[in-house]
CSV table of C-alpha atoms and ligand atoms in Angstrom, one decimal:
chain,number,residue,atom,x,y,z
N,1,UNK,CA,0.0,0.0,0.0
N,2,UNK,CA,1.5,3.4,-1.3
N,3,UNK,CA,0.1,5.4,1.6
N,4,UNK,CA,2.3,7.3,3.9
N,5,UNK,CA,2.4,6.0,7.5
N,6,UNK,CA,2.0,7.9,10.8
N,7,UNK,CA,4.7,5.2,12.4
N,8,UNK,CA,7.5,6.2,9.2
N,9,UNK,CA,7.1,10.2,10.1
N,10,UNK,CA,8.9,12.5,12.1
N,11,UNK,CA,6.3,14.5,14.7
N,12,UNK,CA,8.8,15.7,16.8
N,13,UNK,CA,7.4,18.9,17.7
N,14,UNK,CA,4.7,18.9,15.1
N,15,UNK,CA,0.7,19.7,15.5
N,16,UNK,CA,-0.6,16.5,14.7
N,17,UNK,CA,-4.5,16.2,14.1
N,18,UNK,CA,-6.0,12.7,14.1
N,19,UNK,CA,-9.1,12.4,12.8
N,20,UNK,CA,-10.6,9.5,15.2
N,21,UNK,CA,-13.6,7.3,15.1
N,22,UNK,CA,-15.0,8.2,18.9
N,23,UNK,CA,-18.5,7.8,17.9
N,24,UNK,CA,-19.5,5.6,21.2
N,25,UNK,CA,-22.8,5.1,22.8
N,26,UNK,CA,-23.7,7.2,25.7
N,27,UNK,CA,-26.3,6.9,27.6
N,28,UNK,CA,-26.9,9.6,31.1
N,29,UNK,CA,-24.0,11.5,30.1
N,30,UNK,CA,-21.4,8.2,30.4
N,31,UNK,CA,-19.4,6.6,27.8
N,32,UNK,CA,-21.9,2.5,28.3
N,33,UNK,CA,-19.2,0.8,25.3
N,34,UNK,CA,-15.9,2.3,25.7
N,35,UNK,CA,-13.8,-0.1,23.1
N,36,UNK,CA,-13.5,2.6,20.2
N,37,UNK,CA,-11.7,5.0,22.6
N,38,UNK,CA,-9.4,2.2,23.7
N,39,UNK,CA,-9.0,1.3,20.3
N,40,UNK,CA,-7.4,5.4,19.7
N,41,UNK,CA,-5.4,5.1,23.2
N,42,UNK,CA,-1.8,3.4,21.2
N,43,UNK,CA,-2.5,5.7,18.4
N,44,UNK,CA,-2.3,8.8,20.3
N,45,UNK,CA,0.4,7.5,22.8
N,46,UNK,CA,2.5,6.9,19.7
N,47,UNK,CA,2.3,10.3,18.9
N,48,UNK,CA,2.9,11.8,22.3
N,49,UNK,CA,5.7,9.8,22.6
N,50,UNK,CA,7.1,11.4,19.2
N,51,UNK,CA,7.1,14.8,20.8
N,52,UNK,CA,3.7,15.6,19.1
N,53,UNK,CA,1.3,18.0,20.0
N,54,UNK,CA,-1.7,16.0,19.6
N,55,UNK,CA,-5.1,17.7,18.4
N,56,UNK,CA,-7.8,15.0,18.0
N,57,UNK,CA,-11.8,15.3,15.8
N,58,UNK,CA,-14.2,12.6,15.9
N,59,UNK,CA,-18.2,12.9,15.5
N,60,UNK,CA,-20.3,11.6,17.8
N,61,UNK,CA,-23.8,10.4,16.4
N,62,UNK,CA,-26.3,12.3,13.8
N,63,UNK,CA,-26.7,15.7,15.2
N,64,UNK,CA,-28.5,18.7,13.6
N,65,UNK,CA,-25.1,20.3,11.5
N,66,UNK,CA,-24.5,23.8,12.0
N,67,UNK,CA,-25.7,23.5,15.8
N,68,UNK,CA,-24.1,23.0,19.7
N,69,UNK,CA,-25.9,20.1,21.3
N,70,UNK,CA,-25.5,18.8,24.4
N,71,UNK,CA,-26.7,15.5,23.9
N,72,UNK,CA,-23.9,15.2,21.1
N,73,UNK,CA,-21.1,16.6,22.7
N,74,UNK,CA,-17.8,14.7,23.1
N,75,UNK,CA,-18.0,16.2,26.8
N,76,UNK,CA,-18.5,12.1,28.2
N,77,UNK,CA,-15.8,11.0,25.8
N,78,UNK,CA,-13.1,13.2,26.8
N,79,UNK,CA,-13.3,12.3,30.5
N,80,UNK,CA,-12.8,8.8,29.6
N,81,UNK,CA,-10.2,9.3,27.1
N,82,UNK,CA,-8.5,11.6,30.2
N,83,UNK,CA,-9.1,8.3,32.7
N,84,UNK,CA,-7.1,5.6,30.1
N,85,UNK,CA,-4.3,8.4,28.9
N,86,UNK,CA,-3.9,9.2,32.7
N,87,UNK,CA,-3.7,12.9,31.6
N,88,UNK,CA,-5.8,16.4,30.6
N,89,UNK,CA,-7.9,15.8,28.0
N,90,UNK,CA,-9.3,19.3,27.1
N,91,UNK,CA,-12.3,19.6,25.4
N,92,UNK,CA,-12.3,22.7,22.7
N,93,UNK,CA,-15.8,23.8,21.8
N,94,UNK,CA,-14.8,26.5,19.7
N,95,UNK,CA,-11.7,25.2,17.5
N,96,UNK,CA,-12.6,26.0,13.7
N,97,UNK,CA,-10.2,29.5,14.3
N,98,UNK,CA,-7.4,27.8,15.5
N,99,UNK,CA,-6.1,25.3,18.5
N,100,UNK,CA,-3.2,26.2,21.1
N,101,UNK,CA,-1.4,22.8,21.3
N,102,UNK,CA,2.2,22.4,23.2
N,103,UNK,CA,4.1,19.2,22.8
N,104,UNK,CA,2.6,16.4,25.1
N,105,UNK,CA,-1.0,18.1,25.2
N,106,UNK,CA,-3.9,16.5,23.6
N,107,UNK,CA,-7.2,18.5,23.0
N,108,UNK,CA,-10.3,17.0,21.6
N,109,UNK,CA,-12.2,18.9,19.3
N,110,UNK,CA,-16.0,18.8,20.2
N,111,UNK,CA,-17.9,16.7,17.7
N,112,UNK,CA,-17.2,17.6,13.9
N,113,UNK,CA,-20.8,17.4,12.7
N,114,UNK,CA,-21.6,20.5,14.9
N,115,UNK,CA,-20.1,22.6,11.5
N,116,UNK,CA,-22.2,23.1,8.5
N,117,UNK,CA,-20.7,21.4,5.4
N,118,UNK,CA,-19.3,18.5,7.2
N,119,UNK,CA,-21.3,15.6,6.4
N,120,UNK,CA,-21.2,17.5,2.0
N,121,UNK,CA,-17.8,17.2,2.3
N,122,UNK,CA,-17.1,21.4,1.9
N,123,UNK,CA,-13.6,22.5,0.9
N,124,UNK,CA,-13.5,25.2,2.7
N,125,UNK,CA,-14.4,23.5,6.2
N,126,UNK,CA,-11.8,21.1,5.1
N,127,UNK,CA,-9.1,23.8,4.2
N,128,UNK,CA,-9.8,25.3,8.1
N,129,UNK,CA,-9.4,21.9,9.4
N,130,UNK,CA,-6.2,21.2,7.5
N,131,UNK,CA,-5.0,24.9,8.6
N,132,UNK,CA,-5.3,23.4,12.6
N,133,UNK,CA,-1.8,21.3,11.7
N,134,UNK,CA,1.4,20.3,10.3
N,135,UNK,CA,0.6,16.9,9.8
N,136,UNK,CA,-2.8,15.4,9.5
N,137,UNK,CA,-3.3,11.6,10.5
N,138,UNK,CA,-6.3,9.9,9.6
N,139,UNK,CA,-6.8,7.0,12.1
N,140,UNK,CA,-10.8,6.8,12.2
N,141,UNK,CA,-11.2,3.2,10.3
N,142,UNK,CA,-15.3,2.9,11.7
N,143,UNK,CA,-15.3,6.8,9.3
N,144,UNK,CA,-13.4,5.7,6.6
N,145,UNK,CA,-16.4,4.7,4.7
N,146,UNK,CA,-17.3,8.7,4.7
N,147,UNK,CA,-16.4,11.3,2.2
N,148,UNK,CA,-16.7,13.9,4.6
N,149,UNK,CA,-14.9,17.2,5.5
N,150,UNK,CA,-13.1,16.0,8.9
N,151,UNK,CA,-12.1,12.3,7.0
N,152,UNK,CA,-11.8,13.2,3.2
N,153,UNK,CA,-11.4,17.6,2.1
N,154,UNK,CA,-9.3,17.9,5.4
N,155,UNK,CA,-6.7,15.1,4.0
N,156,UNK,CA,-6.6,17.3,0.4
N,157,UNK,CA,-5.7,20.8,2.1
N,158,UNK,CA,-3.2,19.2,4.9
N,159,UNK,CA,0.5,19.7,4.2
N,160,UNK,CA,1.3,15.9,4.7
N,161,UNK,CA,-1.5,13.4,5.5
N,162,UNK,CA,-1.3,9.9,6.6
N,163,UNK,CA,-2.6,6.4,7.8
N,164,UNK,CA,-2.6,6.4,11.5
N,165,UNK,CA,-1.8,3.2,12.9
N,166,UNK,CA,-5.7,1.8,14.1
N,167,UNK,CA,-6.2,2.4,10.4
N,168,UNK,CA,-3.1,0.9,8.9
N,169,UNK,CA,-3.9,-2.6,11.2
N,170,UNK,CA,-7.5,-2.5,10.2
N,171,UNK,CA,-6.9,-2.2,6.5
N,172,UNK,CA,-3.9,-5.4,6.8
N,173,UNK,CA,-6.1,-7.7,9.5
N,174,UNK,CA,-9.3,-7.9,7.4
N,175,UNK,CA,-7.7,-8.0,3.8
N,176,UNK,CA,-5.4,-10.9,5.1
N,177,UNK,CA,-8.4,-12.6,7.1
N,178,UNK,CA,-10.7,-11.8,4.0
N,179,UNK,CA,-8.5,-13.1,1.0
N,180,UNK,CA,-8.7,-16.3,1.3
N,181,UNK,CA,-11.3,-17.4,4.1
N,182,UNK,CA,-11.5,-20.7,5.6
N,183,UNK,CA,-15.1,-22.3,4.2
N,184,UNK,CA,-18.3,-22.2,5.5
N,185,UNK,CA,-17.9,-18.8,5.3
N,186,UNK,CA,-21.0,-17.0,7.6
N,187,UNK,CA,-22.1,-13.8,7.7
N,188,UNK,CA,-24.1,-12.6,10.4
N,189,UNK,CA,-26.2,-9.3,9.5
N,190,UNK,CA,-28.2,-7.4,11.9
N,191,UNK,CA,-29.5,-4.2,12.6
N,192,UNK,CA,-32.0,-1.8,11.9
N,193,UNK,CA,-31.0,-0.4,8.7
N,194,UNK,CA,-31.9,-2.0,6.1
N,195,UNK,CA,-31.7,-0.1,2.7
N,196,UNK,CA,-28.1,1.4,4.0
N,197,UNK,CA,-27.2,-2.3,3.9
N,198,UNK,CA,-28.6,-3.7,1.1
N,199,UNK,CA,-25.7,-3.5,-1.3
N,200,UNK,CA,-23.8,-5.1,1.5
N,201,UNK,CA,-26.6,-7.4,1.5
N,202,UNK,CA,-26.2,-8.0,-2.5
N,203,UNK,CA,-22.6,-8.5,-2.4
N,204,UNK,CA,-22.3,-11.2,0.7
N,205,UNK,CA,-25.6,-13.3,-0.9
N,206,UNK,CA,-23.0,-13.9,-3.9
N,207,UNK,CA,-19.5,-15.0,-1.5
N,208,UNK,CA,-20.9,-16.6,1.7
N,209,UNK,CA,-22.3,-20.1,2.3
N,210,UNK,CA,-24.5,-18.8,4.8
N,211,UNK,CA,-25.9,-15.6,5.4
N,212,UNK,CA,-27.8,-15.1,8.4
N,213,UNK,CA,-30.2,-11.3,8.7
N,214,UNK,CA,-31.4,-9.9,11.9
N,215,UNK,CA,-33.2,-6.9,13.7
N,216,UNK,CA,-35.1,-4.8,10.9
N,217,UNK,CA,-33.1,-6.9,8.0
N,218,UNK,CA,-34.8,-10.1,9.0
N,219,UNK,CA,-38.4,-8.8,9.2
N,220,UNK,CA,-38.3,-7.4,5.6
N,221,UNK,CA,-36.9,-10.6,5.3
N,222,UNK,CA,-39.9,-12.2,6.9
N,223,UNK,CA,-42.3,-10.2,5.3
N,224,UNK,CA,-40.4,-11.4,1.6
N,225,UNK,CA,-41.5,-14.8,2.3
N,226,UNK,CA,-45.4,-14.0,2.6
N,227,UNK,CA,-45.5,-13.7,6.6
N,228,UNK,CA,-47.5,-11.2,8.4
N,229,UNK,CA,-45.0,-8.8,10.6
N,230,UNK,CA,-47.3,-6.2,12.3
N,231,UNK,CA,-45.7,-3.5,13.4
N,232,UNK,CA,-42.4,-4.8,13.0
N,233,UNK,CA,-39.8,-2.2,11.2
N,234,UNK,CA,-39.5,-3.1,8.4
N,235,UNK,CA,-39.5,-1.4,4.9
N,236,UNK,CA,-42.2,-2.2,2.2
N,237,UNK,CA,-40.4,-1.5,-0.9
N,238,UNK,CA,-37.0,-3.6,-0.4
N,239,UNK,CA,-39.7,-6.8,-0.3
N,240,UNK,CA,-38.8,-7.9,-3.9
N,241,UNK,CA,-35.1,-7.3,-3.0
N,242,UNK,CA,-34.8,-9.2,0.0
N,243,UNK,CA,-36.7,-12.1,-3.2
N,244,UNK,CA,-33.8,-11.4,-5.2
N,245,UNK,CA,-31.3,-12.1,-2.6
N,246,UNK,CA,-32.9,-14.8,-1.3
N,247,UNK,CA,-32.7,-16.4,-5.1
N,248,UNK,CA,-29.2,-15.4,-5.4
N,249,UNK,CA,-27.7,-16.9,-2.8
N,250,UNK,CA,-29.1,-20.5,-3.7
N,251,UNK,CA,-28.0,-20.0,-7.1
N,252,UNK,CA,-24.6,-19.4,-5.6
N,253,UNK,CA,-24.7,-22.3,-3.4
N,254,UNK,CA,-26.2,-20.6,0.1
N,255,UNK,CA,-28.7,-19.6,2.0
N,256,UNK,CA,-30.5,-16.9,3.7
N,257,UNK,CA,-32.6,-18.6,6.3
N,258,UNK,CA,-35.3,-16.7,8.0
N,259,UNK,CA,-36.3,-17.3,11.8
N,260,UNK,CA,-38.8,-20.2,12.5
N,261,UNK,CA,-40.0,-18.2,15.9
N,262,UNK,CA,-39.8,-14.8,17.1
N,263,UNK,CA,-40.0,-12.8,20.2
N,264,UNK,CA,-42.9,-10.0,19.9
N,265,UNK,CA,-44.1,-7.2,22.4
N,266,UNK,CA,-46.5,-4.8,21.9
N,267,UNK,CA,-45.0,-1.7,22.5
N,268,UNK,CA,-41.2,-0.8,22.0
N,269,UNK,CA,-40.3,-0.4,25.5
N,270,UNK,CA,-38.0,-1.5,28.8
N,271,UNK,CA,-41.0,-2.7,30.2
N,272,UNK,CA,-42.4,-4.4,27.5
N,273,UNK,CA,-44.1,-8.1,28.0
N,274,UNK,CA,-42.1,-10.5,25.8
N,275,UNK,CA,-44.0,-13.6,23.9
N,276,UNK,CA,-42.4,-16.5,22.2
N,277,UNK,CA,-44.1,-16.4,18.9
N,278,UNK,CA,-44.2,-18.4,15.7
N,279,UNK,CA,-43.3,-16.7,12.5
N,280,UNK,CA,-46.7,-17.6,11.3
N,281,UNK,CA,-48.4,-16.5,14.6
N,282,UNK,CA,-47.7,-12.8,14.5
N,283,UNK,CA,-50.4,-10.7,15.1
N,284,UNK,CA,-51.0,-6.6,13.1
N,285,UNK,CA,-49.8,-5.3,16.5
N,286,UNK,CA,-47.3,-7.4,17.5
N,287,UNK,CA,-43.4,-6.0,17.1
N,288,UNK,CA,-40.9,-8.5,16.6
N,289,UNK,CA,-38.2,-7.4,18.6
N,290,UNK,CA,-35.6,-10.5,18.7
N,291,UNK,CA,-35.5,-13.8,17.3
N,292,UNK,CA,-37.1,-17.1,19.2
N,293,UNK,CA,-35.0,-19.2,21.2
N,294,UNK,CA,-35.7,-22.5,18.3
N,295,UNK,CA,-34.2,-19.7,15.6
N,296,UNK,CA,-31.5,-19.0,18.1
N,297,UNK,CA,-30.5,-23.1,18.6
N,298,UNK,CA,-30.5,-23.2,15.0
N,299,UNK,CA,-28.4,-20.5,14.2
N,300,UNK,CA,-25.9,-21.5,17.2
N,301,UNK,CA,-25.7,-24.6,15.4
N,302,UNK,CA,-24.7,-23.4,12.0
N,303,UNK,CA,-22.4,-21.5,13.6
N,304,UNK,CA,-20.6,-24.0,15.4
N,305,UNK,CA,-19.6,-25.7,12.1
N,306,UNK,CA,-18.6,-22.7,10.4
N,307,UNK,CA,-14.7,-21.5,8.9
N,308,UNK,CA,-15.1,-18.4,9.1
N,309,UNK,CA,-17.7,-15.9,10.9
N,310,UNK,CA,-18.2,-12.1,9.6
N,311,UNK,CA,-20.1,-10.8,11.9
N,312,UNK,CA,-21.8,-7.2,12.4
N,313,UNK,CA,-25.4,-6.2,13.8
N,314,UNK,CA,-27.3,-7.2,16.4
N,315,UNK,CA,-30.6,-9.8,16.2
N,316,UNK,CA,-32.4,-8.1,18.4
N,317,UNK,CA,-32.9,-5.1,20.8
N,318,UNK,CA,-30.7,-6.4,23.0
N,319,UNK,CA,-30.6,-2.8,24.8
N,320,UNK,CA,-33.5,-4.2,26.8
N,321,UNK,CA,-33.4,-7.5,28.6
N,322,UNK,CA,-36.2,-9.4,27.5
N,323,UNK,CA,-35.2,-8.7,23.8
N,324,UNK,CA,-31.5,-9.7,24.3
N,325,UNK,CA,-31.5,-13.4,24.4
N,326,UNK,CA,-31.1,-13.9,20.9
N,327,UNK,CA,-28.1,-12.1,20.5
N,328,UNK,CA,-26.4,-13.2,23.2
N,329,UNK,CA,-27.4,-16.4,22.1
N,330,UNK,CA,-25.5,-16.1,18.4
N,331,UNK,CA,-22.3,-13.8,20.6
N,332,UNK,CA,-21.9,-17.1,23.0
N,333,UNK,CA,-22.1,-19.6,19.7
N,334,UNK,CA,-19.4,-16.9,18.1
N,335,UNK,CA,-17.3,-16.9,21.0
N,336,UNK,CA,-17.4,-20.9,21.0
N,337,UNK,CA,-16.8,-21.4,17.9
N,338,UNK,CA,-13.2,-22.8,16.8
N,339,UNK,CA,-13.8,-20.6,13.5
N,340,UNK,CA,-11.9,-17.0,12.6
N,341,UNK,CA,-14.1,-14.9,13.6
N,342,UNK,CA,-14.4,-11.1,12.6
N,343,UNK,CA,-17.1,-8.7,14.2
N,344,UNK,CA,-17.4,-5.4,13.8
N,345,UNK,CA,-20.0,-2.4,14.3
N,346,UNK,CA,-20.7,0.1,17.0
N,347,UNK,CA,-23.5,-2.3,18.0
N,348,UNK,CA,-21.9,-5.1,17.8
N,349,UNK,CA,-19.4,-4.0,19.8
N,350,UNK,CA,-21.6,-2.8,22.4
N,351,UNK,CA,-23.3,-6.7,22.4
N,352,UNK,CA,-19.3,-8.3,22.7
N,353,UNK,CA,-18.8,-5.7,25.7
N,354,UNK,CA,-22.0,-6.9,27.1
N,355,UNK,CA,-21.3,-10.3,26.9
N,356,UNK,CA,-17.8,-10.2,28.1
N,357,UNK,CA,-16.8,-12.3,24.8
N,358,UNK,CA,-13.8,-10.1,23.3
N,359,UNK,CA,-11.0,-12.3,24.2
N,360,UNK,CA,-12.4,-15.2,22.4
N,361,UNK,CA,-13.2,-13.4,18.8
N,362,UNK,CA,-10.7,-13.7,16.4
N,363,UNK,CA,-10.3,-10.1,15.3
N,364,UNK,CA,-12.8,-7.3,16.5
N,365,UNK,CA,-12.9,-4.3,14.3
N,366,UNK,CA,-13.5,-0.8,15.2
N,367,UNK,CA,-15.9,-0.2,12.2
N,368,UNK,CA,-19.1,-0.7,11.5
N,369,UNK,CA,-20.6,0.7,8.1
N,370,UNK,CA,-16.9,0.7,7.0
N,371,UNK,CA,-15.9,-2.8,7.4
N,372,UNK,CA,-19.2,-4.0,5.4
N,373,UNK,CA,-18.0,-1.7,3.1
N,374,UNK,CA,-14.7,-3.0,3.1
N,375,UNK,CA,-15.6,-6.4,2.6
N,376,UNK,CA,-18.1,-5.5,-0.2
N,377,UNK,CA,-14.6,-4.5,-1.9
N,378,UNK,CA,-15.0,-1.2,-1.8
N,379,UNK,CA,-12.2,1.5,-1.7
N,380,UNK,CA,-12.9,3.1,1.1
N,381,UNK,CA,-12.5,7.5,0.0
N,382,UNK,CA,-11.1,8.5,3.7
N,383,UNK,CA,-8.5,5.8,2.1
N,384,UNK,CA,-8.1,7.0,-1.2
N,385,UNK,CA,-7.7,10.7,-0.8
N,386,UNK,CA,-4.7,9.3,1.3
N,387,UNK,CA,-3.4,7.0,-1.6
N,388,UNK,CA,-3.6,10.2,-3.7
N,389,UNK,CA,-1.9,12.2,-2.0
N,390,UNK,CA,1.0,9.9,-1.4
Z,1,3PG,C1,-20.4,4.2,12.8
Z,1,3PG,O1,-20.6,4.1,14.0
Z,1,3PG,O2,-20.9,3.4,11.9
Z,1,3PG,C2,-19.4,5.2,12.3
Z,1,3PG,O3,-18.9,6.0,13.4
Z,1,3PG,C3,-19.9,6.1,11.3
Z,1,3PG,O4,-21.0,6.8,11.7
Z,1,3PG,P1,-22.2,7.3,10.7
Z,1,3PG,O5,-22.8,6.0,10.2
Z,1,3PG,O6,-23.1,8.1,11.5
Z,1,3PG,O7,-21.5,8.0,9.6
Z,2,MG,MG1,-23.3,3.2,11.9
């Protein structure tokens, strides 16, 4: 790869801004999955340990751009960041103007998608971004996916940018674990989005020997094969996609089983009665809000003689108890499992933390939307602009 390395430059008294993924759940003002910021801890020690002055941007959810909100602020993330660097983190809510950074400081920019133009990419917001340093290190792997001012204009107008070294092990790990994977190859998609996934969805149908949907994926899914799903999300129109896929992947030799039972409530809440259902059985205002524990055996099982495990989205809402089971289920049959396993995802993440299963997956990635992407075959743009300026 003809990109320039963070680890192969000199920062020795150099403003160096690395753009971070940082995006973690919060929830009551605390950081609840904290693996992402870990993830950024060797990245920026590295730097401090070059004599850097270290200047880092992340985003932190979808807020409203062009606005300060509270509920988005990186306020939660720098106090953890402060508690694993055992030093100052400060927290800069205005920085667009200009950062004071001294050797051996780091300052965290509040959240990126705060300024107008960032999500469109704008060269201006970029050029002010790129004006903040000497040397620009993009390190934010779960971003890369994203043309966007603080990940893609800001590498353009920087006077040297680079692969940070979360990125640069990311980018090795899954091509290596991807090239030539160990068969059955399984892929475990969950989640609630489904149209942002379907060309994910299109891709795997065609390379894996099993691919197994959850969350919002699964009830389109459901609804495909001519069962009722009340008020489950689930979107109308991708109906005669989820056919297609479904047809594709036996014609490549796999499957995309659908759950035999289901767990339904009747409201989306923490209090919420759960029933064991049959996929048949779902009523017009039942929500299906995790798979059933016969679906979960069955899935546990394939998964036990797979090769190789891809693995990103949850099954369920595992946020609340009652709708967890499922995924917990599939995270203990990963974790058991003598295959290479990959997982990645903010979500999915969260669910490994939860489970206390990190130590026994083969390689956990920090992104999400980035390492379907990835493993679609996509060049990711945070990753080109770099490979074009090099
Ligand atoms: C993620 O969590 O998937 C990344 O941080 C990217 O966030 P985004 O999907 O809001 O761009
Ligand atoms: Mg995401």
């Amino acid at each position: 790869m003809s990109i320039k390395r963070m680890a192969d430059l000199d920062l020795s008294g150099k403003r160096v801004l690395i753009r971070q993924d940082l995006n973690v759940p919060v929830k009551d003002g605390k950081v609840t999955s904290d693996i992402r910021i870990r993830a950024s801890i060797p990245t920026i020690e590295q730097a401090l340990g070059k004599g850097a002055g270290v200047i880092l941007m992340s985003h932190l959810g979808r807020p409203v751009e062009g606005e300060y909100n509270t509920e988005y602020s990186l306020r939660p993330v720098a106090d953890r960041l402060a508690e694993l660097l055992g030093q100052p983190v400060r927290l800069e809510k205005q920085w667009l103007d200009g950062v004071v950074v001294n050797p051996g400081e780091v300052v965290l920019c509040e959240n990126v998608r705060f300024n107008a133009g960032e999500k469109k990419n704008h060269a201006e917001l970029g050029r002010k971004m790129a004006a903040l340093c000497d040397i620009f290190v993009m390190d934010a792997f779960g971003t890369a996916h994203r043309a966007q001012a603080s990940t893609h204009s800001v590498a353009q107008y920087a006077p040297t940018a680079c692969a940070g070294p979360l990125l640069a092990k990311e980018l090795d790990a899954l091509g290596q674990a991807l090239d030539n994977p160990k068969r059955p190859l399984m892929a475990i998609v969950g989640g609630s989005k489904v149209s942002t996934k379907l060309t994910v969805l299109e891709s795997l149908s065609k390379k894996v020997d099993q691919l197994i949907v959850g969350g919002g994926i699964a009830n389109t899914f459901i609804a495909a094969m001519g069962f009722n799903v009340g008020k489950s999300l689930y979107e109308e129109d991708l109906i005669a996609q989820a056919k297609k896929l479904i047809a594709e992947a036996k014609v490549a030799g796999g499957e995309i089983p659908i759950p035999v039972d289901v767990i339904c409530a009747k409201e989306f809440s923490e209090t919420a009665a759960a029933t064991v259902k049959n996929v048949a059985d779902v009523a017009d205002d039942d929500m299906i809000l995790d798979i059933g524990p016969q679906t979960a055996a069955q899935y546990a099982q394939q998964i036990s003689s797979a090769g190789t495990i891809v693995w990103n989205g949850p099954v369920g809402v595992f946020e609340i108890a009652q709708f967890g089971a499922g995924t917990q289920s599939l995270a203990e049959a990963i974790a058991d499992s003598s295959a290479f396993s990959i997982a990645g995802g903010g979500d999915t993440l969260a669910a490994i933390d939860k489970y206390g299963i990190k130590e026994k997956i083969s390689y956990t990635s920090t992104g999400g939307g980035a390492f379907l992407e990835f493993l679609e075959g996509k060049e990711l743009p945070a990753v080109a602009i770099l490979r074009n300026k090099a």
